[in-house]
XYZ file of C-alpha atoms in Angstrom:
137
model
C -16.692 9.306 108.865
C -16.505 7.241 106.061
C -13.267 4.961 105.386
C -12.154 4.525 101.677
C -9.438 1.380 100.636
C -6.480 3.167 99.402
C -5.142 0.223 96.912
C -6.737 2.335 94.166
C -4.844 5.008 94.612
C -1.558 2.946 94.605
C -1.924 0.862 92.479
C -5.814 0.910 90.415
C -4.559 3.619 88.263
C -1.620 4.871 87.029
C -0.507 8.860 88.550
C -2.284 11.455 87.658
C -5.021 9.661 87.274
C -5.519 8.429 90.343
C -4.826 10.990 92.431
C -7.762 13.044 90.637
C -10.650 10.490 91.164
C -9.321 10.234 95.198
C -9.406 13.741 95.159
C -12.965 14.164 93.283
C -14.022 11.324 95.287
C -13.159 13.018 98.574
C -14.883 16.138 97.585
C -17.995 13.828 96.687
C -18.034 12.810 100.291
C -17.718 16.554 101.821
C -20.077 17.851 99.862
C -22.688 14.944 100.959
C -21.623 16.419 104.570
C -19.281 12.982 104.929
C -15.368 13.002 106.274
C -13.225 11.520 103.915
C -10.415 8.810 105.752
C -8.320 7.177 103.581
C -6.641 4.289 105.618
C -3.176 3.478 104.688
C -0.384 2.205 106.519
C 2.560 4.800 106.652
C 6.217 3.463 107.237
C 4.565 0.733 109.678
C 2.303 3.037 111.300
C -1.824 2.694 110.565
C -3.429 5.685 109.632
C -6.862 6.568 109.158
C -7.493 9.459 107.179
C -4.393 10.770 105.104
C -3.633 14.551 104.474
C -3.575 15.805 101.343
C 0.681 15.923 101.197
C 0.293 12.537 102.307
C -2.457 11.148 99.773
C -0.492 12.925 97.150
C 2.730 11.167 98.256
C 0.830 7.593 98.022
C -0.476 8.295 95.001
C 2.809 8.610 93.039
C 4.408 5.305 95.305
C 2.626 2.442 93.592
C 4.554 3.428 90.435
C 7.485 4.487 92.499
C 7.512 0.308 94.095
C 7.493 2.075 97.224
C 3.952 0.856 98.404
C 2.639 -2.339 98.566
C -0.887 -4.246 98.416
C -2.072 -4.968 102.165
C -4.148 -7.170 103.113
C -5.581 -8.136 106.514
C -2.948 -10.985 106.470
C 0.116 -8.276 105.908
C -0.726 -6.070 108.914
C 1.171 -7.409 111.808
C 4.414 -7.543 109.345
C 4.071 -4.062 108.003
C 3.675 -3.042 111.764
C 6.771 -4.718 112.553
C 8.476 -2.192 110.175
C 7.517 0.595 112.228
C 10.312 3.457 110.915
C 11.816 5.776 114.095
C 12.983 8.393 111.511
C 11.216 10.968 109.644
C 11.099 10.088 105.894
C 11.313 12.417 102.980
C 8.502 12.409 100.667
C 10.700 9.665 98.211
C 11.712 7.289 100.977
C 8.175 7.016 102.942
C 7.150 2.891 102.634
C 3.405 2.402 102.406
C 1.182 -0.546 102.794
C -1.871 0.495 100.361
C -5.010 -1.448 102.454
C -7.767 -3.733 99.807
C -10.543 -4.465 100.923
C -10.187 -6.437 103.836
C -7.467 -4.292 105.672
C -9.772 -1.703 104.987
C -12.454 -3.459 107.151
C -10.054 -4.235 110.013
C -8.393 -1.116 110.309
C -11.621 0.909 109.938
C -13.711 -1.127 112.433
C -10.573 -0.944 114.530
C -11.158 2.824 114.415
C -14.938 2.767 114.969
C -15.957 3.651 111.665
C -18.744 1.677 110.184
C -18.863 2.544 106.479
C -16.050 2.521 104.269
C -15.975 3.268 99.560
C -14.122 1.301 97.509
C -13.060 0.465 93.856
C -13.704 -3.022 93.394
C -13.361 -6.239 95.702
C -10.703 -9.028 95.127
C -12.330 -12.436 94.015
C -10.897 -16.173 93.264
C -8.308 -15.773 91.191
C -7.847 -18.089 88.017
C -6.097 -21.563 88.943
C -7.743 -21.244 92.411
C -9.217 -24.347 92.423
C -5.651 -25.643 92.442
C -4.130 -22.650 93.831
C -6.461 -21.531 96.821
C -5.888 -18.004 95.775
C -8.290 -16.149 96.513
C -8.428 -12.937 97.985
C -9.394 -12.191 101.890
C -12.162 -9.331 100.693
C -14.703 -12.709 100.447
C -13.683 -14.270 103.795
């Protein structure tokens, strides 16, 4: 099993290129005998492995402002927002995981390997703002 971060799906590319990339990466992994497990937070519930319809919904959610970029520091806040009612596709709220959040949730699921579109870094003016991606910590 290989964990896949979900920020690239929700925020890294526009729809439909994002879902096409996600499908292509999953296909490449499956061809090599690996099970892809995209990690995200859906309505406050940590998800390790998304169904195809969920991945499609996540891909649209970034442009529809239903997905927030979720680092490891955000996981407790998102978990406190568990929705007890069944959401329709148009109302599902997503936490799209960064490398740091993906690593944390993959570790909890006993997954040791993951794939990413890239890691965060030190943002411009970081020496003053200390705006440093948790991906590096």
